[in-house]
Amino acid sequence: MIPPRKITLPAAVTAAVLAFTSFVPAVAAETPKENLDPDRGNVVSVETEELDTVVEDPQLPSAPPKTGDKNPGATMGQRMKSMDETTNLSAESEAELAQVEKELDMQPAPAASASLGAVTPKTTASPQADPSSTQHVGPAGSMSLMIQANTWRPAGIAGMDVSGWQPTVNWSAEYSKGARFAYVKATEGTGYTSPSFASQYRGSYTVGMIRGAYHFALPSVSSGAAQADYFVNNGGGWSADGKTLPGLLDIEYNPYSSLGNTCYNMSQPQMNSWIKSFSDRYKQRTGRLPAIYTTTDWWRTCTGNTAQFNTHPLHIAAYNTTGAGAMPNGWSTYDIWQFSASGPFSGDSNQYRGSWAQLQSMASSRNYKPLGGRAPSTNAVNQSYSVSGGIGSIYRATGGAAKWGQAVTPERAAASGGRYQEFVRNGVKATAYWHPRTGAHMVRNTSSIGNKFVQTGRERGLGFPSTEERSISGGAYQSFTTATGRTHKVMWTPSTGSNTIKEYGAIGKFWSKRGHERGYGFPVTDEYRVGNQVHQRFSKGYTVRWSSATNHVWVTR
């Protein structure tokens, strides 16, 4: 069995990590060794905000975490695996973690006590099973699981899922080993958002994986609709771009003693009503049904083995090398099988049962038929919403229903005192935002610029839109301004994709003074950190550099 990591962070280093991550937002290329630019080598996502929890003896709390607690919370299959399996990393991603620890001057703890066992580095298991090495038993009434070898995987399209318990992921290496899709934890309940989500979501996309977000459900804490809203608002949306899997509802064994029994102290009718509430709201917000992750045992126990959700893609958990076993009622087979919590990939390892074309359909079509279920209804949501105020004004001024379609949500509260409302036309989503600082503006969720806005946290990341998306010579741009007045300009060209200029920062000001895109060109990367410097590259061959030690800005070519 892989031993848990036992690394002690000295107090000064812990403080440095916390100070560093509070100063530098948890976004791409701004933590040690992080690299989400394939032109600079391996694509690696790194998140240090919860690192001290993950690298010390990791523990799941008795109650769900809140954002900022420094604990990544529950993951898929949490009650069916140990914490060392929860923190599973491939050898290549483990090497990246070791490098981050080295750069942060982490020192190994003294040898663990005999009761804990000696601390040894992770090793890759041999292809042959060792029946005595990794036995694992799930909760009462569930399957008893034996992980026979972490290099085995079934035939088919391979994938993986990760969370904050994987603080470093070498996405290039995972892709080279065969992973072609990934699910990334975004949220839990209505109180936790994963700080690792943005970089993991972008990293998997950058290497060419089809990726999606998942939500760990806490059904006794708040309504299904409230959790679906929280999920969509924090990265769990969907767009018909062929690269985004439907949001995944992780509904399974309760891992928290404070929330009652394995079914969260809920009756089967209550659980089914909760799932329907989540599903209905998710479809209302995104235009399609979510996928469902569960185990057959939990489904039978906590839903009464209902068949009413077999229009949803099924992601089944069964850790073995002999097959996924019996399916929940209503599904004749699975879409995705989570077959291992200990490799070959970081996090958990998965297999898509269908063809590549079918996986692409799952990512692109709201009418995707689950491989073992029924096709979803194509009926539109029969509810109309009024569009008024500042949002109504910008909606009508920029084309109204002919351009944006009909409202699919009421006007709702956004972050920092703002408001938003969502619209869909021919399956394409747009969102109108309003804030006292910026007024009202539209975002095309499925454009490259809109997708960048969504991936980086919507208004909580880049701020509220302060312009519409505008065409300029060679590309397009849209500006976003935070509630505190910091402006980001997301710029797009066909060759560079969408990248962000921090107009309030040293590099952004330097670039602006030298003619914007007419001077150094369009950004071809976001800002990224190299030691005590921050760099950003531009399309005319320039790299603008800023030193945090000297506050000096200069350019190289």
Coordinates of C-alpha atoms in Angstrom, one line a residue:
M1 CA 0.0 0.0 0.0
I2 CA 1.2 3.5 -0.8
P3 CA 2.1 5.2 2.5
P4 CA 0.7 8.7 3.3
R5 CA 3.0 11.6 2.7
K6 CA 4.6 12.7 6.0
I7 CA 6.2 16.0 5.3
T8 CA 6.3 18.7 8.0
L9 CA 6.1 22.3 7.0
P10 CA 8.2 24.5 9.2
A11 CA 6.2 27.4 10.6
A12 CA 8.2 30.0 8.6
V13 CA 7.6 28.0 5.4
T14 CA 3.9 27.5 6.1
A15 CA 3.6 31.2 6.6
A16 CA 5.5 31.8 3.3
V17 CA 3.2 29.4 1.5
L18 CA 0.1 31.1 2.8
A19 CA 1.4 34.6 2.1
F20 CA 2.4 33.6 -1.4
T21 CA -0.9 32.1 -2.2
S22 CA -2.9 35.0 -0.8
F23 CA -0.8 37.5 -2.8
V24 CA -0.8 35.5 -6.0
P25 CA -4.3 34.4 -7.2
A26 CA -4.9 30.7 -7.6
V27 CA -4.8 30.8 -11.4
A28 CA -2.6 29.5 -14.2
A29 CA 1.2 29.8 -14.1
E30 CA 1.5 31.7 -10.8
T31 CA 2.7 29.1 -8.4
P32 CA 6.1 27.3 -8.1
K33 CA 6.9 25.1 -11.1
E34 CA 3.4 25.7 -12.6
N35 CA 3.4 25.6 -16.4
L36 CA 0.2 25.7 -18.4
D37 CA 2.0 26.7 -21.6
P38 CA 2.9 23.8 -23.8
D39 CA 5.6 25.9 -25.6
R40 CA 7.6 25.9 -22.4
G41 CA 7.7 22.2 -21.8
N42 CA 5.3 19.9 -19.8
V43 CA 1.9 21.3 -18.9
V44 CA 1.8 21.2 -15.1
S45 CA -0.9 22.5 -12.8
V46 CA 0.2 23.5 -9.3
E47 CA -1.9 24.8 -6.4
T48 CA -0.3 25.7 -3.0
E49 CA -3.2 27.0 -1.1
E50 CA -4.1 23.6 0.4
L51 CA -0.6 22.1 0.1
D52 CA 0.2 22.0 3.8
T53 CA -2.9 19.9 4.4
V54 CA -2.2 17.5 1.5
V55 CA 1.5 16.8 2.2
E56 CA 1.1 16.4 6.0
D57 CA -0.8 13.3 7.2
P58 CA -4.0 14.0 5.3
Q59 CA -7.3 13.7 7.0
L60 CA -10.9 14.3 6.0
P61 CA -12.7 16.5 8.6
S62 CA -15.8 15.3 10.4
A63 CA -17.8 18.1 8.8
P64 CA -17.7 19.5 5.2
P65 CA -15.0 22.1 4.5
K66 CA -15.6 25.7 3.7
T67 CA -13.6 27.6 1.1
G68 CA -10.4 28.8 2.8
D69 CA -10.3 25.9 5.3
K70 CA -7.2 24.5 3.5
N71 CA -8.8 21.1 3.2
P72 CA -9.8 19.8 -0.2
G73 CA -12.9 17.9 1.2
A74 CA -14.4 14.7 -0.2
T75 CA -13.6 13.2 -3.6
M76 CA -15.3 10.7 -5.8
G77 CA -15.5 7.3 -4.0
Q78 CA -14.3 8.9 -0.7
R79 CA -15.8 6.3 1.6
M80 CA -14.4 3.5 -0.6
K81 CA -10.7 4.4 -0.4
S82 CA -8.0 5.3 2.1
M83 CA -6.5 8.8 2.4
D84 CA -3.3 7.6 0.7
E85 CA -5.5 6.6 -2.3
T86 CA -7.3 9.9 -2.1
T87 CA -3.9 11.7 -2.5
N88 CA -2.8 9.3 -5.3
L89 CA -0.4 10.8 -7.9
S90 CA 1.3 9.2 -10.9
A91 CA 5.1 9.0 -10.7
E92 CA 5.5 12.0 -13.0
S93 CA 3.1 14.1 -11.0
E94 CA 4.7 13.0 -7.8
A95 CA 8.0 14.2 -9.1
E96 CA 6.5 17.7 -9.8
L97 CA 5.2 17.7 -6.2
A98 CA 8.7 16.9 -4.9
Q99 CA 10.1 19.8 -6.9
V100 CA 7.5 22.2 -5.5
E101 CA 8.3 21.0 -2.0
K102 CA 12.0 21.6 -2.7
E103 CA 11.4 25.1 -4.0
L104 CA 9.3 25.9 -0.9
D105 CA 12.1 24.6 1.3
M106 CA 10.0 21.9 2.9
Q107 CA 11.9 19.6 5.1
P108 CA 11.0 15.9 5.7
A109 CA 9.6 15.1 9.1
P110 CA 11.4 12.6 11.4
A111 CA 10.7 9.0 10.8
A112 CA 7.1 8.1 11.7
S113 CA 6.4 6.0 14.7
A114 CA 6.1 2.3 14.5
S115 CA 2.4 2.5 14.8
L116 CA 2.2 4.5 11.6
G117 CA 4.9 2.6 9.7
A118 CA 8.0 3.8 8.1
V119 CA 7.8 6.7 5.7
T120 CA 8.9 5.7 2.2
P121 CA 8.5 7.3 -1.2
K122 CA 5.8 6.2 -3.6
T123 CA 6.7 3.5 -6.1
T124 CA 5.0 2.2 -9.1
A125 CA 3.4 -1.2 -8.5
S126 CA 4.5 -4.1 -10.7
P127 CA 2.1 -5.3 -13.3
Q128 CA 1.4 -8.4 -11.3
A129 CA -1.2 -8.2 -8.6
D130 CA -0.1 -8.5 -4.9
P131 CA -3.3 -9.7 -3.2
S132 CA -2.0 -8.8 0.2
S133 CA -0.7 -5.3 -0.5
T134 CA -3.7 -3.1 -1.3
Q135 CA -6.8 -4.7 0.1
H136 CA -9.5 -2.2 0.7
V137 CA -13.0 -2.6 2.1
G138 CA -15.8 -0.1 1.5
P139 CA -18.6 1.0 3.9
A140 CA -21.0 -1.6 5.4
G141 CA -23.2 -3.1 2.7
S142 CA -20.9 -2.0 -0.2
M143 CA -18.6 -4.1 -2.3
S144 CA -15.3 -5.3 -0.9
L145 CA -12.6 -4.0 -3.2
M146 CA -9.1 -5.3 -4.1
I147 CA -6.8 -3.0 -6.1
Q148 CA -4.7 -5.6 -7.8
A149 CA -2.2 -3.5 -9.7
N150 CA -2.1 0.2 -10.4
T151 CA -0.7 -0.2 -13.9
W152 CA -3.8 -2.2 -15.2
R153 CA -6.5 -0.6 -17.1
P154 CA -9.4 -1.9 -19.2
A155 CA -9.5 -1.6 -23.0
G156 CA -11.3 1.6 -24.2
I157 CA -10.8 5.3 -23.9
A158 CA -8.9 6.1 -20.7
G159 CA -9.6 9.1 -18.4
M160 CA -9.0 10.4 -14.9
D161 CA -10.5 12.6 -12.2
V162 CA -8.7 14.8 -9.8
S163 CA -9.3 17.2 -6.9
G164 CA -7.4 19.4 -4.5
W165 CA -5.8 16.3 -3.1
Q166 CA -3.7 16.3 -6.3
P167 CA -1.9 19.6 -5.8
T168 CA 0.4 19.0 -8.7
V169 CA -0.6 17.2 -12.0
N170 CA 1.8 16.8 -14.9
W171 CA -1.0 16.8 -17.6
S172 CA 1.5 16.2 -20.4
A173 CA 2.6 13.0 -18.8
E174 CA -0.9 11.9 -18.0
Y175 CA -1.9 12.4 -21.6
S176 CA 1.2 10.5 -22.8
K177 CA 0.1 7.6 -20.6
G178 CA -3.2 7.5 -22.4
A179 CA -5.7 9.8 -20.5
R180 CA -8.0 11.5 -23.0
F181 CA -10.7 12.9 -20.7
A182 CA -10.8 14.3 -17.1
Y183 CA -13.3 15.3 -14.5
V184 CA -12.1 18.0 -12.1
K185 CA -13.7 18.8 -8.7
A186 CA -15.1 22.3 -8.7
T187 CA -17.5 22.5 -5.6
E188 CA -18.9 20.7 -2.6
G189 CA -22.3 21.6 -1.1
T190 CA -22.8 25.4 -1.2
G191 CA -19.7 26.4 0.9
Y192 CA -16.6 25.0 -0.8
T193 CA -14.9 25.8 -4.1
S194 CA -11.7 24.1 -5.0
P195 CA -8.7 26.4 -5.4
S196 CA -7.1 23.8 -7.6
F197 CA -10.1 23.8 -10.1
A198 CA -9.0 26.6 -12.4
S199 CA -5.5 25.4 -13.1
Q200 CA -6.5 21.7 -13.3
Y201 CA -9.4 22.4 -15.6
R202 CA -7.2 24.5 -17.9
G203 CA -4.3 22.1 -17.7
S204 CA -6.3 19.1 -18.9
Y205 CA -7.8 21.3 -21.7
T206 CA -4.4 22.6 -22.8
V207 CA -3.0 19.1 -23.5
G208 CA -6.0 18.1 -25.5
M209 CA -8.2 16.3 -23.1
I210 CA -12.0 16.6 -23.1
R211 CA -12.8 17.8 -19.5
G212 CA -15.6 18.5 -17.2
A213 CA -16.3 19.6 -13.7
Y214 CA -17.8 17.7 -10.8
H215 CA -19.8 18.6 -7.7
F216 CA -19.7 16.6 -4.5
A217 CA -23.3 16.6 -3.3
L218 CA -24.3 17.2 0.3
P219 CA -28.0 16.6 0.0
S220 CA -29.0 17.2 3.6
V221 CA -27.2 20.6 3.7
S222 CA -29.2 22.6 1.1
S223 CA -31.6 22.0 -1.8
G224 CA -30.6 20.4 -5.0
A225 CA -31.4 23.6 -6.9
A226 CA -29.2 25.7 -4.6
Q227 CA -26.3 23.3 -5.1
A228 CA -26.7 23.2 -8.9
D229 CA -26.6 27.0 -8.9
Y230 CA -23.5 27.0 -6.8
F231 CA -21.9 24.5 -9.0
V232 CA -22.7 26.3 -12.3
N233 CA -21.7 29.7 -10.7
N234 CA -18.2 28.2 -9.8
G235 CA -17.1 26.4 -12.9
G236 CA -19.6 23.6 -13.4
G237 CA -21.4 24.9 -16.5
W238 CA -21.4 23.4 -19.9
S239 CA -20.9 24.6 -23.5
A240 CA -21.5 22.8 -26.8
D241 CA -17.9 23.1 -27.9
G242 CA -17.1 19.4 -28.1
K243 CA -14.4 19.9 -25.4
T244 CA -16.6 20.2 -22.2
L245 CA -18.2 17.2 -20.6
P246 CA -21.6 17.7 -18.8
G247 CA -21.3 18.7 -15.2
L248 CA -21.1 15.6 -13.0
L249 CA -23.2 15.1 -9.9
D250 CA -21.2 13.0 -7.4
I251 CA -23.9 11.5 -5.2
E252 CA -22.6 8.7 -3.0
Y253 CA -21.9 7.5 0.5
N254 CA -21.9 10.3 3.1
P255 CA -18.2 10.6 4.2
Y256 CA -18.9 13.1 7.1
S257 CA -20.0 11.8 10.6
S258 CA -21.6 15.1 11.3
L259 CA -24.2 14.6 8.5
G260 CA -25.6 11.3 9.7
N261 CA -25.8 7.9 8.1
T262 CA -24.7 6.8 4.6
C263 CA -27.8 8.4 3.1
Y264 CA -27.4 11.7 4.9
N265 CA -30.4 10.7 7.2
M266 CA -32.7 11.1 4.2
S267 CA -35.4 8.8 3.1
Q268 CA -35.5 7.3 -0.5
P269 CA -38.3 9.7 -1.6
Q270 CA -36.4 12.7 -0.2
M271 CA -33.2 11.7 -1.9
N272 CA -34.9 11.2 -5.3
S273 CA -36.6 14.6 -4.9
W274 CA -33.2 16.2 -4.1
I275 CA -31.6 14.6 -7.2
K276 CA -34.4 15.8 -9.4
S277 CA -34.2 19.3 -8.0
F278 CA -30.4 19.4 -8.8
S279 CA -31.0 17.9 -12.3
D280 CA -33.9 20.2 -13.2
R281 CA -32.0 23.3 -12.1
Y282 CA -28.8 22.2 -13.9
K283 CA -30.7 21.7 -17.1
Q284 CA -32.5 25.0 -16.7
R285 CA -29.1 26.7 -16.3
T286 CA -27.1 24.9 -19.0
G287 CA -29.6 23.4 -21.4
R288 CA -28.7 19.8 -20.7
L289 CA -28.9 17.1 -18.0
P290 CA -25.9 16.4 -15.7
A291 CA -24.1 13.1 -15.6
I292 CA -24.4 11.1 -12.4
Y293 CA -21.6 9.4 -10.4
T294 CA -22.5 6.7 -7.9
T295 CA -22.2 3.1 -6.9
T296 CA -24.9 0.5 -7.5
D297 CA -25.0 -0.4 -3.8
W298 CA -25.5 3.2 -2.7
W299 CA -28.1 3.8 -5.4
R300 CA -30.1 0.8 -4.3
T301 CA -29.8 1.7 -0.6
C302 CA -30.5 5.5 -0.8
T303 CA -32.8 5.9 -3.8
G304 CA -34.6 2.6 -3.7
N305 CA -33.0 1.7 -7.0
T306 CA -35.1 4.2 -8.9
A307 CA -35.0 4.2 -12.8
Q308 CA -36.2 7.8 -13.2
F309 CA -32.7 9.2 -13.9
N310 CA -31.6 6.9 -16.7
T311 CA -31.6 9.8 -19.2
H312 CA -28.5 11.0 -17.4
P313 CA -25.0 9.6 -18.4
L314 CA -23.9 7.1 -15.8
H315 CA -20.4 7.2 -14.2
I316 CA -20.2 4.1 -12.1
A317 CA -17.6 3.3 -9.4
A318 CA -16.3 -0.3 -9.0
Y319 CA -12.7 -0.8 -8.1
N320 CA -11.6 -4.1 -9.6
T321 CA -10.1 -5.6 -12.7
T322 CA -13.0 -7.9 -13.6
G323 CA -15.7 -5.4 -14.7
A324 CA -18.1 -2.8 -13.4
G325 CA -20.6 -5.3 -12.2
A326 CA -24.3 -4.9 -11.9
M327 CA -25.8 -1.5 -12.9
P328 CA -28.3 0.6 -11.0
N329 CA -31.9 0.1 -12.2
G330 CA -32.7 1.7 -15.5
W331 CA -29.2 1.5 -17.0
S332 CA -28.1 -1.6 -18.9
T333 CA -24.5 -0.4 -18.9
Y334 CA -22.3 2.6 -17.9
D335 CA -20.9 5.5 -19.9
I336 CA -17.8 5.9 -17.6
W337 CA -16.3 3.3 -15.2
Q338 CA -14.1 4.4 -12.4
F339 CA -12.1 1.3 -12.0
S340 CA -9.2 2.3 -9.7
A341 CA -8.2 4.8 -7.0
S342 CA -4.5 3.9 -7.2
G343 CA -3.4 4.4 -10.8
P344 CA -2.3 4.3 -13.5
F345 CA -3.3 8.0 -13.6
S346 CA -3.2 10.6 -10.9
G347 CA -6.4 10.8 -8.8
D348 CA -8.8 8.1 -9.9
S349 CA -8.6 6.2 -13.2
N350 CA -11.6 5.8 -15.5
Q351 CA -12.7 4.2 -18.8
Y352 CA -15.3 5.5 -21.3
R353 CA -17.2 2.5 -22.7
G354 CA -18.1 3.9 -26.1
S355 CA -16.2 5.1 -29.2
W356 CA -14.4 8.4 -29.6
A357 CA -17.3 9.7 -31.6
Q358 CA -19.7 8.9 -28.8
L359 CA -17.4 10.6 -26.2
Q360 CA -17.4 13.7 -28.4
S361 CA -21.1 13.5 -28.6
M362 CA -21.3 13.4 -24.9
A363 CA -19.3 16.6 -24.8
S364 CA -21.1 18.4 -27.6
S365 CA -24.8 17.3 -27.6
R366 CA -27.5 18.2 -25.1
N367 CA -29.4 15.3 -26.6
Y368 CA -26.7 12.7 -25.9
K369 CA -28.2 9.3 -25.3
P370 CA -26.5 7.4 -22.4
L371 CA -24.9 4.2 -23.6
G372 CA -27.2 2.2 -21.2
G373 CA -30.1 4.5 -20.7
R374 CA -32.8 6.5 -22.5
A375 CA -32.4 9.5 -24.7
P376 CA -33.3 12.7 -22.8
S377 CA -36.5 14.6 -23.6
T378 CA -36.0 17.4 -26.1
N379 CA -38.8 19.5 -24.6
A380 CA -37.8 23.0 -23.7
V381 CA -38.2 24.3 -20.2
N382 CA -41.7 25.7 -20.2
Q383 CA -41.1 28.8 -18.0
S384 CA -40.7 32.4 -19.1
Y385 CA -38.8 35.0 -17.2
S386 CA -39.0 38.8 -17.3
V387 CA -36.0 40.8 -18.5
S388 CA -35.9 44.3 -17.0
G389 CA -33.7 47.1 -15.5
G390 CA -30.1 47.5 -16.7
I391 CA -29.9 43.9 -17.8
G392 CA -33.1 44.4 -19.9
S393 CA -31.6 47.5 -21.4
I394 CA -28.4 45.9 -22.6
Y395 CA -30.2 42.8 -23.7
R396 CA -32.5 44.8 -26.0
A397 CA -29.8 47.2 -27.2
T398 CA -27.5 44.5 -28.4
G399 CA -30.1 42.4 -30.3
G400 CA -32.6 41.0 -27.8
A401 CA -34.2 37.6 -28.5
A402 CA -33.0 37.6 -32.1
K403 CA -29.4 37.5 -31.0
W404 CA -29.4 36.1 -27.4
G405 CA -32.6 34.0 -27.3
Q406 CA -34.9 33.7 -24.4
A407 CA -34.2 34.1 -20.7
V408 CA -33.7 30.7 -19.0
T409 CA -33.3 32.0 -15.5
P410 CA -34.7 34.9 -13.5
E411 CA -32.4 37.8 -12.6
R412 CA -30.2 36.6 -9.7
A413 CA -27.6 38.0 -7.3
A414 CA -24.0 37.8 -8.4
A415 CA -20.8 38.4 -6.4
S416 CA -20.0 41.8 -4.9
G417 CA -23.4 43.2 -5.2
G418 CA -23.9 42.5 -8.9
R419 CA -26.7 40.9 -10.8
Y420 CA -26.9 38.4 -13.7
Q421 CA -29.4 36.6 -16.0
E422 CA -28.8 33.8 -18.5
F423 CA -30.2 33.4 -22.0
V424 CA -30.1 30.6 -24.6
R425 CA -30.6 30.7 -28.3
N426 CA -30.3 27.5 -30.4
G427 CA -28.5 25.9 -27.5
V428 CA -25.9 28.7 -27.2
K429 CA -25.8 30.4 -23.8
A430 CA -25.1 34.0 -23.0
T431 CA -25.1 35.8 -19.7
A432 CA -26.0 39.5 -19.0
Y433 CA -24.2 41.0 -16.0
W434 CA -24.8 44.3 -14.1
H435 CA -22.7 45.9 -11.4
P436 CA -22.8 49.5 -10.1
R437 CA -19.2 50.1 -11.2
T438 CA -19.5 48.7 -14.8
G439 CA -23.2 48.9 -15.7
A440 CA -24.7 46.1 -17.7
H441 CA -22.9 44.1 -20.5
M442 CA -23.3 40.7 -22.2
V443 CA -20.9 37.7 -22.2
R444 CA -21.1 35.1 -24.9
N445 CA -20.4 32.0 -22.7
T446 CA -19.3 29.8 -25.6
S447 CA -16.9 32.1 -27.4
S448 CA -13.2 31.7 -26.7
I449 CA -13.3 34.9 -24.7
G450 CA -16.4 33.9 -22.8
N451 CA -15.0 30.4 -22.1
K452 CA -11.9 32.1 -20.7
F453 CA -14.1 34.2 -18.4
V454 CA -16.0 31.1 -17.2
Q455 CA -12.8 29.1 -16.6
T456 CA -11.2 31.7 -14.5
G457 CA -14.1 32.1 -12.1
R458 CA -16.6 34.4 -13.9
E459 CA -17.1 37.7 -12.0
R460 CA -15.2 36.3 -9.0
G461 CA -12.1 35.9 -11.1
L462 CA -11.8 38.6 -13.9
G463 CA -14.6 40.8 -12.6
F464 CA -17.8 42.0 -14.3
P465 CA -17.8 42.7 -18.1
S466 CA -17.2 46.4 -18.7
T467 CA -17.5 46.3 -22.5
E468 CA -19.2 44.0 -25.0
E469 CA -17.0 41.5 -26.9
R470 CA -15.5 43.7 -29.7
S471 CA -13.7 42.9 -33.0
I472 CA -10.4 44.7 -33.7
S473 CA -7.8 44.2 -36.4
G474 CA -6.5 40.7 -36.1
G475 CA -8.8 39.5 -33.3
A476 CA -11.2 40.5 -30.6
Y477 CA -11.3 41.6 -27.0
Q478 CA -13.5 42.1 -24.0
S479 CA -12.7 44.0 -20.8
F480 CA -13.7 43.0 -17.3
T481 CA -13.5 45.1 -14.1
T482 CA -13.5 43.8 -10.5
A483 CA -15.6 45.5 -7.8
T484 CA -12.4 47.1 -6.5
G485 CA -11.6 48.6 -10.0
R486 CA -9.0 46.2 -11.4
T487 CA -9.4 45.8 -15.1
H488 CA -8.6 42.7 -17.1
K489 CA -8.6 42.6 -20.9
V490 CA -9.1 39.2 -22.5
M491 CA -7.7 39.3 -26.0
W492 CA -8.3 36.6 -28.8
T493 CA -6.8 35.8 -32.2
P494 CA -7.2 32.7 -34.2
S495 CA -3.5 31.7 -33.7
T496 CA -3.1 32.6 -30.0
G497 CA -6.5 31.8 -28.5
S498 CA -7.7 33.9 -25.5
N499 CA -5.2 35.3 -23.0
T500 CA -5.6 37.9 -20.3
I501 CA -3.8 41.3 -19.9
K502 CA -3.9 42.6 -16.3
E503 CA -4.2 46.3 -17.2
Y504 CA -3.7 47.3 -13.6
G505 CA -0.5 45.4 -13.2
A506 CA 3.1 46.4 -14.0
I507 CA 3.3 44.3 -17.2
G508 CA -0.2 45.4 -18.4
K509 CA 0.7 49.1 -17.9
F510 CA 4.1 48.6 -19.7
W511 CA 2.3 46.9 -22.6
S512 CA -0.4 49.6 -22.8
K513 CA 2.2 52.5 -22.9
R514 CA 3.9 50.9 -25.8
G515 CA 0.9 50.8 -28.1
H516 CA -1.2 47.8 -26.9
E517 CA -1.5 45.1 -29.5
R518 CA -0.2 47.6 -32.2
G519 CA 3.1 47.7 -30.3
Y520 CA 4.2 44.3 -28.9
G521 CA 1.3 42.3 -30.3
F522 CA -1.5 40.2 -28.7
P523 CA -0.7 38.2 -25.6
V524 CA 0.1 34.5 -26.4
T525 CA 0.2 33.5 -22.7
D526 CA -1.3 34.8 -19.4
E527 CA 1.2 36.1 -16.9
Y528 CA 3.4 33.2 -15.5
R529 CA 5.9 33.1 -12.7
V530 CA 9.6 32.2 -13.1
G531 CA 11.4 32.4 -9.8
N532 CA 10.9 35.9 -8.4
Q533 CA 9.8 37.2 -11.8
V534 CA 6.6 37.3 -13.7
H535 CA 6.7 37.0 -17.5
Q536 CA 4.2 37.4 -20.3
R537 CA 4.8 36.7 -24.0
F538 CA 3.3 38.6 -27.0
S539 CA 2.7 37.7 -30.6
K540 CA 5.4 40.0 -32.1
G541 CA 8.1 38.0 -30.3
Y542 CA 8.4 40.2 -27.2
T543 CA 8.5 38.9 -23.6
V544 CA 7.7 41.5 -20.9
R545 CA 9.2 40.7 -17.5
W546 CA 8.6 42.1 -14.0
S547 CA 10.7 41.4 -10.9
S548 CA 9.0 41.2 -7.6
A549 CA 12.3 41.8 -5.9
T550 CA 13.1 45.1 -7.7
N551 CA 9.7 46.2 -9.1
H552 CA 11.6 46.6 -12.4
V553 CA 9.9 46.0 -15.8
W554 CA 11.8 45.2 -19.0
V555 CA 11.3 43.6 -22.3
T556 CA 13.3 40.9 -24.2
R557 CA 13.0 39.6 -27.7

